[in-house]
Amino acid sequence: MKINIKDIPVSIWFLAAVSLALAFISKDQYLLTLFAFAGIYVIAVSGLDLLFGYSGQISMGHAAYYAIGAYTSALLSTKLGVPVFLSMIAAMVVSGIFGIIVAFPAAKLVRHFLSLLTIAFGQMVYIFACKAKAVTNAMAGVKRIPKLNLFGFEFRSNLSCAILILVLCVLFLIVKQRIVHSSSGRALMAIRENVVAADGMGINIKKYKIMAFAISAVYTGMAGALYAHIVSYISPESFQSSQSQLLMTMLLFGGMGNLAGPIIGAVIVTILNETLQGFSSYRMLIYGFIILASVLYMPKGLYGIVEKIKGLFGRRVKADADN
């Protein structure tokens, strides 16, 4: 897939420039860690957007791929001594394979039936992580996970981790942009709008639905692997159904079916999630309210509101120029 620098959207360059400036200026280690987590969520939510926002397939158990990516990379690097770079690639591959496995039955389902399937898969992965002590160490979790390193360079400081995650964010967003503007992306959007019409146009519905699941799982698996190596410890508690709800909240709040929406949603909800740490009993209620409000009053998310304001401002400027 050839990437032309001129084709990279302004939003990606803006994200990179602002984030890099903030990362270098900030000496607050807490803020740098928060920045790293926001970047991880940008990758995960961008993957969910490819599935739900572009192909119209809802996934209410997407934390399953987050867990698969995290455990795959963590176990390979701790138990088998596989280099972190290779274990993270393996995490993407394994997550993609599970995405394909789920996609075969999912391709035949729609709406609430598809939701139930993905919820069930998410719970299966969570229960496996809780019970399979020989593999996942059950509730005790996986400890002493190696820090991120690339070709011998270890990213120990919060600043270096934040910069690496920023670079990966930009790369994954560029790939997403290329997919969306390819023939495959147009096929996914045709399926989202009208499956019957897309089938009549000769689009292989099953093939593209499976492809969307696989790519989405790869993105989220990579995010999970990054999370594991950033925190150096994972347990099933990090991959409960609430994590799936968090990813969906980010997507709906920011706006789906575009490049900027998942970025906006991931960053704002990450900050909100950290702010609400003292209200853990009410967090799910608040996320539920955000999802409900987004669906009812912001169907295109915050990005849609920004676009509306831009449109109104543009028309006003044009009218003033004509006068």
PDB file of C-alpha atoms in Angstrom:
ATOM      1  CA  MET A   1       0.000   0.000   0.000  1.00  0.00           C
ATOM      2  CA  LYS A   2       1.771   3.153  -1.257  1.00  0.00           C
ATOM      3  CA  ILE A   3       1.483   6.174   1.025  1.00  0.00           C
ATOM      4  CA  ASN A   4       1.770   9.677  -0.435  1.00  0.00           C
ATOM      5  CA  ILE A   5       2.641  12.317   2.162  1.00  0.00           C
ATOM      6  CA  LYS A   6       0.371  14.806   0.368  1.00  0.00           C
ATOM      7  CA  ASP A   7      -2.591  12.489   0.988  1.00  0.00           C
ATOM      8  CA  ILE A   8      -2.136  12.504   4.775  1.00  0.00           C
ATOM      9  CA  PRO A   9      -5.041  14.511   6.280  1.00  0.00           C
ATOM     10  CA  VAL A  10      -4.362  17.775   8.101  1.00  0.00           C
ATOM     11  CA  SER A  11      -5.965  16.294  11.251  1.00  0.00           C
ATOM     12  CA  ILE A  12      -3.176  13.698  11.527  1.00  0.00           C
ATOM     13  CA  TRP A  13      -0.418  16.307  11.130  1.00  0.00           C
ATOM     14  CA  PHE A  14      -2.183  18.533  13.668  1.00  0.00           C
ATOM     15  CA  LEU A  15      -2.478  15.645  16.149  1.00  0.00           C
ATOM     16  CA  ALA A  16       1.194  14.780  15.716  1.00  0.00           C
ATOM     17  CA  ALA A  17       2.442  18.371  16.064  1.00  0.00           C
ATOM     18  CA  VAL A  18       0.321  19.303  19.093  1.00  0.00           C
ATOM     19  CA  SER A  19       0.904  15.999  20.871  1.00  0.00           C
ATOM     20  CA  LEU A  20       4.651  16.088  20.311  1.00  0.00           C
ATOM     21  CA  ALA A  21       4.858  19.688  21.532  1.00  0.00           C
ATOM     22  CA  LEU A  22       2.850  18.865  24.668  1.00  0.00           C
ATOM     23  CA  ALA A  23       4.926  15.761  25.315  1.00  0.00           C
ATOM     24  CA  PHE A  24       8.198  17.710  25.202  1.00  0.00           C
ATOM     25  CA  ILE A  25       6.899  20.724  27.127  1.00  0.00           C
ATOM     26  CA  SER A  26       5.218  18.722  29.886  1.00  0.00           C
ATOM     27  CA  LYS A  27       7.418  17.595  32.759  1.00  0.00           C
ATOM     28  CA  ASP A  28       4.469  16.105  34.602  1.00  0.00           C
ATOM     29  CA  GLN A  29       4.921  12.318  34.504  1.00  0.00           C
ATOM     30  CA  TYR A  30       1.241  11.784  35.226  1.00  0.00           C
ATOM     31  CA  LEU A  31       0.215  13.828  32.173  1.00  0.00           C
ATOM     32  CA  LEU A  32       2.667  11.926  29.983  1.00  0.00           C
ATOM     33  CA  THR A  33       1.177   8.626  31.173  1.00  0.00           C
ATOM     34  CA  LEU A  34      -2.326   9.941  30.487  1.00  0.00           C
ATOM     35  CA  PHE A  35      -1.160  11.002  27.029  1.00  0.00           C
ATOM     36  CA  ALA A  36       0.155   7.468  26.378  1.00  0.00           C
ATOM     37  CA  PHE A  37      -3.157   5.889  27.422  1.00  0.00           C
ATOM     38  CA  ALA A  38      -5.071   8.323  25.195  1.00  0.00           C
ATOM     39  CA  GLY A  39      -2.877   7.259  22.261  1.00  0.00           C
ATOM     40  CA  ILE A  40      -3.543   3.590  22.970  1.00  0.00           C
ATOM     41  CA  TYR A  41      -7.281   4.254  22.976  1.00  0.00           C
ATOM     42  CA  VAL A  42      -7.034   6.221  19.717  1.00  0.00           C
ATOM     43  CA  ILE A  43      -5.674   3.070  18.028  1.00  0.00           C
ATOM     44  CA  ALA A  44      -8.312   0.802  19.613  1.00  0.00           C
ATOM     45  CA  VAL A  45     -11.256   3.108  18.840  1.00  0.00           C
ATOM     46  CA  SER A  46     -10.032   3.697  15.277  1.00  0.00           C
ATOM     47  CA  GLY A  47     -10.177  -0.072  14.811  1.00  0.00           C
ATOM     48  CA  LEU A  48     -13.693  -0.219  16.236  1.00  0.00           C
ATOM     49  CA  ASP A  49     -14.646   2.615  13.880  1.00  0.00           C
ATOM     50  CA  LEU A  50     -13.555   0.584  10.847  1.00  0.00           C
ATOM     51  CA  LEU A  51     -15.926  -2.161  11.974  1.00  0.00           C
ATOM     52  CA  PHE A  52     -18.933  -0.200  13.233  1.00  0.00           C
ATOM     53  CA  GLY A  53     -18.532   3.214  11.632  1.00  0.00           C
ATOM     54  CA  TYR A  54     -17.612   2.042   8.140  1.00  0.00           C
ATOM     55  CA  SER A  55     -19.070  -1.455   7.717  1.00  0.00           C
ATOM     56  CA  GLY A  56     -22.048  -1.017  10.055  1.00  0.00           C
ATOM     57  CA  GLN A  57     -21.263  -4.087  12.210  1.00  0.00           C
ATOM     58  CA  ILE A  58     -21.703  -3.387  15.907  1.00  0.00           C
ATOM     59  CA  SER A  59     -19.363  -4.977  18.450  1.00  0.00           C
ATOM     60  CA  MET A  60     -20.312  -4.766  22.122  1.00  0.00           C
ATOM     61  CA  GLY A  61     -17.539  -7.084  23.272  1.00  0.00           C
ATOM     62  CA  HIS A  62     -14.527  -5.457  21.647  1.00  0.00           C
ATOM     63  CA  ALA A  63     -12.499  -5.623  24.863  1.00  0.00           C
ATOM     64  CA  ALA A  64     -12.000  -9.297  23.942  1.00  0.00           C
ATOM     65  CA  TYR A  65      -9.454  -8.337  21.258  1.00  0.00           C
ATOM     66  CA  TYR A  66      -7.869  -5.846  23.646  1.00  0.00           C
ATOM     67  CA  ALA A  67      -7.393  -8.737  26.096  1.00  0.00           C
ATOM     68  CA  ILE A  68      -6.176 -11.174  23.425  1.00  0.00           C
ATOM     69  CA  GLY A  69      -3.543  -8.697  22.244  1.00  0.00           C
ATOM     70  CA  ALA A  70      -2.424  -7.903  25.792  1.00  0.00           C
ATOM     71  CA  TYR A  71      -2.171 -11.518  26.953  1.00  0.00           C
ATOM     72  CA  THR A  72      -0.530 -12.760  23.742  1.00  0.00           C
ATOM     73  CA  SER A  73       2.263 -10.204  23.885  1.00  0.00           C
ATOM     74  CA  ALA A  74       2.646 -10.437  27.670  1.00  0.00           C
ATOM     75  CA  LEU A  75       2.839 -14.244  27.771  1.00  0.00           C
ATOM     76  CA  LEU A  76       5.190 -14.549  24.793  1.00  0.00           C
ATOM     77  CA  SER A  77       7.601 -11.966  26.203  1.00  0.00           C
ATOM     78  CA  THR A  78       7.528 -13.188  29.827  1.00  0.00           C
ATOM     79  CA  LYS A  79       7.232 -16.983  29.529  1.00  0.00           C
ATOM     80  CA  LEU A  80       9.016 -17.628  26.230  1.00  0.00           C
ATOM     81  CA  GLY A  81      11.403 -14.689  26.159  1.00  0.00           C
ATOM     82  CA  VAL A  82      10.220 -13.496  22.748  1.00  0.00           C
ATOM     83  CA  PRO A  83      11.451  -9.951  21.944  1.00  0.00           C
ATOM     84  CA  VAL A  84       8.766  -7.355  22.621  1.00  0.00           C
ATOM     85  CA  PHE A  85       8.724  -6.170  19.000  1.00  0.00           C
ATOM     86  CA  LEU A  86       7.946  -9.704  17.772  1.00  0.00           C
ATOM     87  CA  SER A  87       5.488 -10.442  20.577  1.00  0.00           C
ATOM     88  CA  MET A  88       3.492  -7.352  19.618  1.00  0.00           C
ATOM     89  CA  ILE A  89       3.374  -8.450  15.981  1.00  0.00           C
ATOM     90  CA  ALA A  90       2.181 -11.858  17.207  1.00  0.00           C
ATOM     91  CA  ALA A  91      -0.489 -10.085  19.283  1.00  0.00           C
ATOM     92  CA  MET A  92      -1.847  -8.419  16.149  1.00  0.00           C
ATOM     93  CA  VAL A  93      -1.809 -11.698  14.211  1.00  0.00           C
ATOM     94  CA  VAL A  94      -3.554 -13.700  16.955  1.00  0.00           C
ATOM     95  CA  SER A  95      -6.145 -10.948  17.480  1.00  0.00           C
ATOM     96  CA  GLY A  96      -6.783 -10.860  13.731  1.00  0.00           C
ATOM     97  CA  ILE A  97      -7.275 -14.637  13.640  1.00  0.00           C
ATOM     98  CA  PHE A  98      -9.849 -14.454  16.438  1.00  0.00           C
ATOM     99  CA  GLY A  99     -11.494 -11.578  14.595  1.00  0.00           C
ATOM    100  CA  ILE A 100     -11.873 -13.817  11.536  1.00  0.00           C
ATOM    101  CA  ILE A 101     -13.243 -16.684  13.650  1.00  0.00           C
ATOM    102  CA  VAL A 102     -15.918 -14.427  15.149  1.00  0.00           C
ATOM    103  CA  ALA A 103     -16.611 -12.819  11.770  1.00  0.00           C
ATOM    104  CA  PHE A 104     -17.803 -16.030  10.097  1.00  0.00           C
ATOM    105  CA  PRO A 105     -20.978 -16.368  12.205  1.00  0.00           C
ATOM    106  CA  ALA A 106     -21.196 -12.579  12.673  1.00  0.00           C
ATOM    107  CA  ALA A 107     -21.376 -11.997   8.899  1.00  0.00           C
ATOM    108  CA  LYS A 108     -24.786 -13.709   8.900  1.00  0.00           C
ATOM    109  CA  LEU A 109     -26.195 -11.647  11.780  1.00  0.00           C
ATOM    110  CA  VAL A 110     -27.500  -8.100  12.105  1.00  0.00           C
ATOM    111  CA  ARG A 111     -28.522  -5.650  14.820  1.00  0.00           C
ATOM    112  CA  HIS A 112     -29.278  -7.135  18.262  1.00  0.00           C
ATOM    113  CA  PHE A 113     -28.307 -10.679  17.205  1.00  0.00           C
ATOM    114  CA  LEU A 114     -24.844  -9.416  16.267  1.00  0.00           C
ATOM    115  CA  SER A 115     -24.659  -7.453  19.524  1.00  0.00           C
ATOM    116  CA  LEU A 116     -25.447 -10.597  21.528  1.00  0.00           C
ATOM    117  CA  LEU A 117     -22.796 -12.605  19.669  1.00  0.00           C
ATOM    118  CA  THR A 118     -20.068 -10.042  20.345  1.00  0.00           C
ATOM    119  CA  ILE A 119     -21.118  -9.659  23.996  1.00  0.00           C
ATOM    120  CA  ALA A 120     -20.957 -13.451  24.397  1.00  0.00           C
ATOM    121  CA  PHE A 121     -17.486 -13.592  22.835  1.00  0.00           C
ATOM    122  CA  GLY A 122     -16.272 -10.811  25.110  1.00  0.00           C
ATOM    123  CA  GLN A 123     -17.538 -12.688  28.160  1.00  0.00           C
ATOM    124  CA  MET A 124     -15.968 -15.952  26.961  1.00  0.00           C
ATOM    125  CA  VAL A 125     -12.546 -14.310  26.706  1.00  0.00           C
ATOM    126  CA  TYR A 126     -12.972 -12.649  30.104  1.00  0.00           C
ATOM    127  CA  ILE A 127     -14.018 -15.917  31.804  1.00  0.00           C
ATOM    128  CA  PHE A 128     -11.118 -17.767  30.150  1.00  0.00           C
ATOM    129  CA  ALA A 129      -8.702 -15.144  31.496  1.00  0.00           C
ATOM    130  CA  CYS A 130     -10.246 -15.567  34.973  1.00  0.00           C
ATOM    131  CA  LYS A 131     -10.235 -19.380  35.052  1.00  0.00           C
ATOM    132  CA  ALA A 132      -7.292 -20.575  32.918  1.00  0.00           C
ATOM    133  CA  LYS A 133      -4.666 -20.367  35.655  1.00  0.00           C
ATOM    134  CA  ALA A 134      -2.157 -22.476  33.714  1.00  0.00           C
ATOM    135  CA  VAL A 135      -2.220 -19.967  30.855  1.00  0.00           C
ATOM    136  CA  THR A 136      -3.199 -16.542  32.212  1.00  0.00           C
ATOM    137  CA  ASN A 137      -2.409 -17.040  35.919  1.00  0.00           C
ATOM    138  CA  ALA A 138      -6.109 -16.324  36.536  1.00  0.00           C
ATOM    139  CA  MET A 139      -6.941 -13.356  38.785  1.00  0.00           C
ATOM    140  CA  ALA A 140      -3.318 -13.041  39.926  1.00  0.00           C
ATOM    141  CA  GLY A 141      -2.505 -11.818  36.427  1.00  0.00           C
ATOM    142  CA  VAL A 142       0.750 -11.624  34.491  1.00  0.00           C
ATOM    143  CA  LYS A 143       3.531  -9.714  36.255  1.00  0.00           C
ATOM    144  CA  ARG A 144       6.926  -8.318  35.262  1.00  0.00           C
ATOM    145  CA  ILE A 145       5.950  -7.739  31.649  1.00  0.00           C
ATOM    146  CA  PRO A 146       8.958  -6.231  29.815  1.00  0.00           C
ATOM    147  CA  LYS A 147       8.857  -2.557  28.946  1.00  0.00           C
ATOM    148  CA  LEU A 148       8.487  -1.474  25.341  1.00  0.00           C
ATOM    149  CA  ASN A 149      11.699  -1.872  23.385  1.00  0.00           C
ATOM    150  CA  LEU A 150      12.624  -1.679  19.741  1.00  0.00           C
ATOM    151  CA  PHE A 151      15.840  -3.101  18.287  1.00  0.00           C
ATOM    152  CA  GLY A 152      17.563  -3.006  21.660  1.00  0.00           C
ATOM    153  CA  PHE A 153      16.366   0.465  22.697  1.00  0.00           C
ATOM    154  CA  GLU A 154      14.162   0.271  25.779  1.00  0.00           C
ATOM    155  CA  PHE A 155      11.451   2.879  26.252  1.00  0.00           C
ATOM    156  CA  ARG A 156      11.678   3.235  30.022  1.00  0.00           C
ATOM    157  CA  SER A 157      10.732   6.888  30.505  1.00  0.00           C
ATOM    158  CA  ASN A 158       7.162   8.120  30.187  1.00  0.00           C
ATOM    159  CA  LEU A 159       8.278  10.640  27.555  1.00  0.00           C
ATOM    160  CA  SER A 160       9.864   8.004  25.296  1.00  0.00           C
ATOM    161  CA  CYS A 161       6.776   5.764  25.623  1.00  0.00           C
ATOM    162  CA  ALA A 162       4.495   8.687  24.767  1.00  0.00           C
ATOM    163  CA  ILE A 163       6.534   9.526  21.657  1.00  0.00           C
ATOM    164  CA  LEU A 164       6.554   5.885  20.482  1.00  0.00           C
ATOM    165  CA  ILE A 165       2.788   5.601  20.944  1.00  0.00           C
ATOM    166  CA  LEU A 166       2.308   8.886  19.074  1.00  0.00           C
ATOM    167  CA  VAL A 167       4.325   7.541  16.124  1.00  0.00           C
ATOM    168  CA  LEU A 168       2.298   4.308  16.117  1.00  0.00           C
ATOM    169  CA  CYS A 169      -0.944   6.334  16.319  1.00  0.00           C
ATOM    170  CA  VAL A 170       0.004   8.317  13.235  1.00  0.00           C
ATOM    171  CA  LEU A 171       0.993   5.158  11.328  1.00  0.00           C
ATOM    172  CA  PHE A 172      -2.242   3.337  12.188  1.00  0.00           C
ATOM    173  CA  LEU A 173      -4.323   6.403  11.302  1.00  0.00           C
ATOM    174  CA  ILE A 174      -2.570   6.715   7.936  1.00  0.00           C
ATOM    175  CA  VAL A 175      -3.253   3.040   7.189  1.00  0.00           C
ATOM    176  CA  LYS A 176      -6.888   3.532   8.196  1.00  0.00           C
ATOM    177  CA  GLN A 177      -7.164   6.536   5.898  1.00  0.00           C
ATOM    178  CA  ARG A 178      -5.740   4.535   2.986  1.00  0.00           C
ATOM    179  CA  ILE A 179      -8.138   1.648   3.637  1.00  0.00           C
ATOM    180  CA  VAL A 180     -11.142   3.975   3.780  1.00  0.00           C
ATOM    181  CA  HIS A 181     -10.241   5.628   0.475  1.00  0.00           C
ATOM    182  CA  SER A 182      -9.531   2.340  -1.297  1.00  0.00           C
ATOM    183  CA  SER A 183     -11.997   0.150  -3.190  1.00  0.00           C
ATOM    184  CA  SER A 184     -12.303  -1.973  -0.032  1.00  0.00           C
ATOM    185  CA  GLY A 185     -13.306   1.082   1.989  1.00  0.00           C
ATOM    186  CA  ARG A 186     -15.927   2.044  -0.563  1.00  0.00           C
ATOM    187  CA  ALA A 187     -17.265  -1.526  -0.472  1.00  0.00           C
ATOM    188  CA  LEU A 188     -17.545  -1.375   3.333  1.00  0.00           C
ATOM    189  CA  MET A 189     -19.471   1.892   3.171  1.00  0.00           C
ATOM    190  CA  ALA A 190     -21.789   0.470   0.517  1.00  0.00           C
ATOM    191  CA  ILE A 191     -22.518  -2.506   2.805  1.00  0.00           C
ATOM    192  CA  ARG A 192     -23.166  -0.138   5.709  1.00  0.00           C
ATOM    193  CA  GLU A 193     -25.668   1.908   3.720  1.00  0.00           C
ATOM    194  CA  ASN A 194     -27.584  -0.943   2.062  1.00  0.00           C
ATOM    195  CA  VAL A 195     -26.576  -4.608   2.092  1.00  0.00           C
ATOM    196  CA  VAL A 196     -29.084  -5.596  -0.606  1.00  0.00           C
ATOM    197  CA  ALA A 197     -27.942  -2.831  -2.954  1.00  0.00           C
ATOM    198  CA  ALA A 198     -24.272  -3.664  -2.301  1.00  0.00           C
ATOM    199  CA  ASP A 199     -24.937  -7.322  -3.093  1.00  0.00           C
ATOM    200  CA  GLY A 200     -26.700  -6.270  -6.294  1.00  0.00           C
ATOM    201  CA  MET A 201     -23.589  -4.290  -7.291  1.00  0.00           C
ATOM    202  CA  GLY A 202     -21.536  -7.483  -7.096  1.00  0.00           C
ATOM    203  CA  ILE A 203     -19.808  -6.744  -3.778  1.00  0.00           C
ATOM    204  CA  ASN A 204     -18.801  -9.872  -1.862  1.00  0.00           C
ATOM    205  CA  ILE A 205     -20.642  -9.080   1.389  1.00  0.00           C
ATOM    206  CA  LYS A 206     -19.197 -11.922   3.468  1.00  0.00           C
ATOM    207  CA  LYS A 207     -15.624 -11.239   2.361  1.00  0.00           C
ATOM    208  CA  TYR A 208     -15.708  -7.555   3.292  1.00  0.00           C
ATOM    209  CA  LYS A 209     -17.522  -8.109   6.580  1.00  0.00           C
ATOM    210  CA  ILE A 210     -14.864 -10.633   7.609  1.00  0.00           C
ATOM    211  CA  MET A 211     -12.123  -8.267   6.471  1.00  0.00           C
ATOM    212  CA  ALA A 212     -13.569  -5.454   8.613  1.00  0.00           C
ATOM    213  CA  PHE A 213     -13.671  -7.705  11.687  1.00  0.00           C
ATOM    214  CA  ALA A 214     -10.093  -8.871  11.124  1.00  0.00           C
ATOM    215  CA  ILE A 215      -8.610  -5.387  10.649  1.00  0.00           C
ATOM    216  CA  SER A 216     -10.567  -4.025  13.597  1.00  0.00           C
ATOM    217  CA  ALA A 217      -9.299  -6.869  15.794  1.00  0.00           C
ATOM    218  CA  VAL A 218      -5.703  -6.214  14.663  1.00  0.00           C
ATOM    219  CA  TYR A 219      -5.956  -2.544  15.679  1.00  0.00           C
ATOM    220  CA  THR A 220      -7.487  -3.336  19.064  1.00  0.00           C
ATOM    221  CA  GLY A 221      -5.042  -6.201  19.661  1.00  0.00           C
ATOM    222  CA  MET A 222      -2.138  -3.841  19.060  1.00  0.00           C
ATOM    223  CA  ALA A 223      -3.632  -1.385  21.540  1.00  0.00           C
ATOM    224  CA  GLY A 224      -3.922  -4.188  24.104  1.00  0.00           C
ATOM    225  CA  ALA A 225      -0.289  -5.193  23.584  1.00  0.00           C
ATOM    226  CA  LEU A 226       0.855  -1.590  24.071  1.00  0.00           C
ATOM    227  CA  TYR A 227      -1.197  -1.382  27.258  1.00  0.00           C
ATOM    228  CA  ALA A 228       0.399  -4.553  28.652  1.00  0.00           C
ATOM    229  CA  HIS A 229       3.952  -3.307  28.084  1.00  0.00           C
ATOM    230  CA  ILE A 230       3.204   0.183  29.399  1.00  0.00           C
ATOM    231  CA  VAL A 231       1.753  -0.956  32.741  1.00  0.00           C
ATOM    232  CA  SER A 232       3.923  -4.133  33.049  1.00  0.00           C
ATOM    233  CA  TYR A 233       1.051  -6.003  34.716  1.00  0.00           C
ATOM    234  CA  ILE A 234      -2.307  -7.257  33.453  1.00  0.00           C
ATOM    235  CA  SER A 235      -5.198  -9.139  35.028  1.00  0.00           C
ATOM    236  CA  PRO A 236      -8.749 -10.012  33.902  1.00  0.00           C
ATOM    237  CA  GLU A 237     -10.082  -6.962  35.765  1.00  0.00           C
ATOM    238  CA  SER A 238      -8.688  -4.743  33.001  1.00  0.00           C
ATOM    239  CA  PHE A 239     -10.782  -6.491  30.334  1.00  0.00           C
ATOM    240  CA  GLN A 240     -14.280  -6.634  31.791  1.00  0.00           C
ATOM    241  CA  SER A 241     -17.384  -5.704  29.795  1.00  0.00           C
ATOM    242  CA  SER A 242     -16.983  -2.156  31.107  1.00  0.00           C
ATOM    243  CA  GLN A 243     -13.907  -1.857  28.877  1.00  0.00           C
ATOM    244  CA  SER A 244     -16.039  -2.643  25.811  1.00  0.00           C
ATOM    245  CA  GLN A 245     -18.537  -0.032  26.954  1.00  0.00           C
ATOM    246  CA  LEU A 246     -15.716   2.482  27.338  1.00  0.00           C
ATOM    247  CA  LEU A 247     -14.526   1.905  23.750  1.00  0.00           C
ATOM    248  CA  MET A 248     -18.070   2.277  22.407  1.00  0.00           C
ATOM    249  CA  THR A 249     -18.558   5.458  24.465  1.00  0.00           C
ATOM    250  CA  MET A 250     -15.417   6.958  22.942  1.00  0.00           C
ATOM    251  CA  LEU A 251     -16.548   6.118  19.420  1.00  0.00           C
ATOM    252  CA  LEU A 252     -20.116   7.407  19.732  1.00  0.00           C
ATOM    253  CA  PHE A 253     -19.104  10.519  21.661  1.00  0.00           C
ATOM    254  CA  GLY A 254     -16.371  11.510  19.193  1.00  0.00           C
ATOM    255  CA  GLY A 255     -18.258  10.490  16.065  1.00  0.00           C
ATOM    256  CA  MET A 256     -17.886   7.466  13.817  1.00  0.00           C
ATOM    257  CA  GLY A 257     -17.335   7.016  10.114  1.00  0.00           C
ATOM    258  CA  ASN A 258     -14.515   9.579   9.939  1.00  0.00           C
ATOM    259  CA  LEU A 259     -10.876   9.976  10.903  1.00  0.00           C
ATOM    260  CA  ALA A 260     -11.108  12.692  13.555  1.00  0.00           C
ATOM    261  CA  GLY A 261     -14.080  11.397  15.591  1.00  0.00           C
ATOM    262  CA  PRO A 262     -12.291   8.460  17.268  1.00  0.00           C
ATOM    263  CA  ILE A 263      -9.357  10.753  18.105  1.00  0.00           C
ATOM    264  CA  ILE A 264     -11.632  13.347  19.727  1.00  0.00           C
ATOM    265  CA  GLY A 265     -13.653  10.730  21.604  1.00  0.00           C
ATOM    266  CA  ALA A 266     -10.622   8.768  22.818  1.00  0.00           C
ATOM    267  CA  VAL A 267      -8.797  11.829  24.149  1.00  0.00           C
ATOM    268  CA  ILE A 268     -11.795  13.456  25.882  1.00  0.00           C
ATOM    269  CA  VAL A 269     -13.188  10.251  27.407  1.00  0.00           C
ATOM    270  CA  THR A 270      -9.700   9.180  28.581  1.00  0.00           C
ATOM    271  CA  ILE A 271      -9.449  12.455  30.508  1.00  0.00           C
ATOM    272  CA  LEU A 272     -13.032  12.024  31.773  1.00  0.00           C
ATOM    273  CA  ASN A 273     -12.320   8.425  32.793  1.00  0.00           C
ATOM    274  CA  GLU A 274      -9.345   9.549  34.858  1.00  0.00           C
ATOM    275  CA  THR A 275     -11.357  12.386  36.413  1.00  0.00           C
ATOM    276  CA  LEU A 276     -14.062   9.928  37.499  1.00  0.00           C
ATOM    277  CA  GLN A 277     -11.677   7.539  39.297  1.00  0.00           C
ATOM    278  CA  GLY A 278     -13.170   8.600  42.620  1.00  0.00           C
ATOM    279  CA  PHE A 279     -16.679   7.770  41.386  1.00  0.00           C
ATOM    280  CA  SER A 280     -16.065   4.210  40.196  1.00  0.00           C
ATOM    281  CA  SER A 281     -19.551   3.115  41.319  1.00  0.00           C
ATOM    282  CA  TYR A 282     -21.169   5.615  38.966  1.00  0.00           C
ATOM    283  CA  ARG A 283     -18.804   5.510  35.992  1.00  0.00           C
ATOM    284  CA  MET A 284     -20.824   2.967  34.013  1.00  0.00           C
ATOM    285  CA  LEU A 285     -23.963   4.999  34.652  1.00  0.00           C
ATOM    286  CA  ILE A 286     -22.225   8.105  33.320  1.00  0.00           C
ATOM    287  CA  TYR A 287     -20.941   6.251  30.232  1.00  0.00           C
ATOM    288  CA  GLY A 288     -24.429   4.912  29.623  1.00  0.00           C
ATOM    289  CA  PHE A 289     -25.782   8.450  29.789  1.00  0.00           C
ATOM    290  CA  ILE A 290     -23.114   9.666  27.335  1.00  0.00           C
ATOM    291  CA  ILE A 291     -23.978   6.875  24.877  1.00  0.00           C
ATOM    292  CA  LEU A 292     -27.706   7.628  25.171  1.00  0.00           C
ATOM    293  CA  ALA A 293     -27.174  11.373  24.743  1.00  0.00           C
ATOM    294  CA  SER A 294     -24.860  10.805  21.763  1.00  0.00           C
ATOM    295  CA  VAL A 295     -27.351   8.525  19.995  1.00  0.00           C
ATOM    296  CA  LEU A 296     -30.330  10.838  20.627  1.00  0.00           C
ATOM    297  CA  TYR A 297     -28.832  14.312  20.285  1.00  0.00           C
ATOM    298  CA  MET A 298     -25.421  13.875  18.622  1.00  0.00           C
ATOM    299  CA  PRO A 299     -25.810  11.057  16.073  1.00  0.00           C
ATOM    300  CA  LYS A 300     -22.563  12.168  14.419  1.00  0.00           C
ATOM    301  CA  GLY A 301     -20.790  12.852  17.710  1.00  0.00           C
ATOM    302  CA  LEU A 302     -18.712  15.904  18.570  1.00  0.00           C
ATOM    303  CA  TYR A 303     -17.099  15.764  15.148  1.00  0.00           C
ATOM    304  CA  GLY A 304     -20.538  16.191  13.569  1.00  0.00           C
ATOM    305  CA  ILE A 305     -21.174  19.297  15.681  1.00  0.00           C
ATOM    306  CA  VAL A 306     -17.801  20.751  14.648  1.00  0.00           C
ATOM    307  CA  GLU A 307     -18.625  20.085  10.988  1.00  0.00           C
ATOM    308  CA  LYS A 308     -22.028  21.791  11.394  1.00  0.00           C
ATOM    309  CA  ILE A 309     -20.409  24.872  12.912  1.00  0.00           C
ATOM    310  CA  LYS A 310     -17.834  24.933  10.109  1.00  0.00           C
ATOM    311  CA  GLY A 311     -20.621  24.647   7.532  1.00  0.00           C
ATOM    312  CA  LEU A 312     -22.635  27.477   9.072  1.00  0.00           C
ATOM    313  CA  PHE A 313     -19.549  29.660   9.384  1.00  0.00           C
ATOM    314  CA  GLY A 314     -18.560  28.882   5.781  1.00  0.00           C
ATOM    315  CA  ARG A 315     -21.997  29.820   4.450  1.00  0.00           C
ATOM    316  CA  ARG A 316     -21.960  33.034   6.474  1.00  0.00           C
ATOM    317  CA  VAL A 317     -18.525  34.014   5.152  1.00  0.00           C
ATOM    318  CA  LYS A 318     -19.673  33.279   1.588  1.00  0.00           C
ATOM    319  CA  ALA A 319     -22.837  35.358   2.074  1.00  0.00           C
ATOM    320  CA  ASP A 320     -20.794  38.275   3.433  1.00  0.00           C
ATOM    321  CA  ALA A 321     -18.423  38.015   0.470  1.00  0.00           C
ATOM    322  CA  ASP A 322     -21.334  38.044  -1.993  1.00  0.00           C
ATOM    323  CA  ASN A 323     -22.751  41.139  -0.331  1.00  0.00           C
TER     324      ASN A 323
END
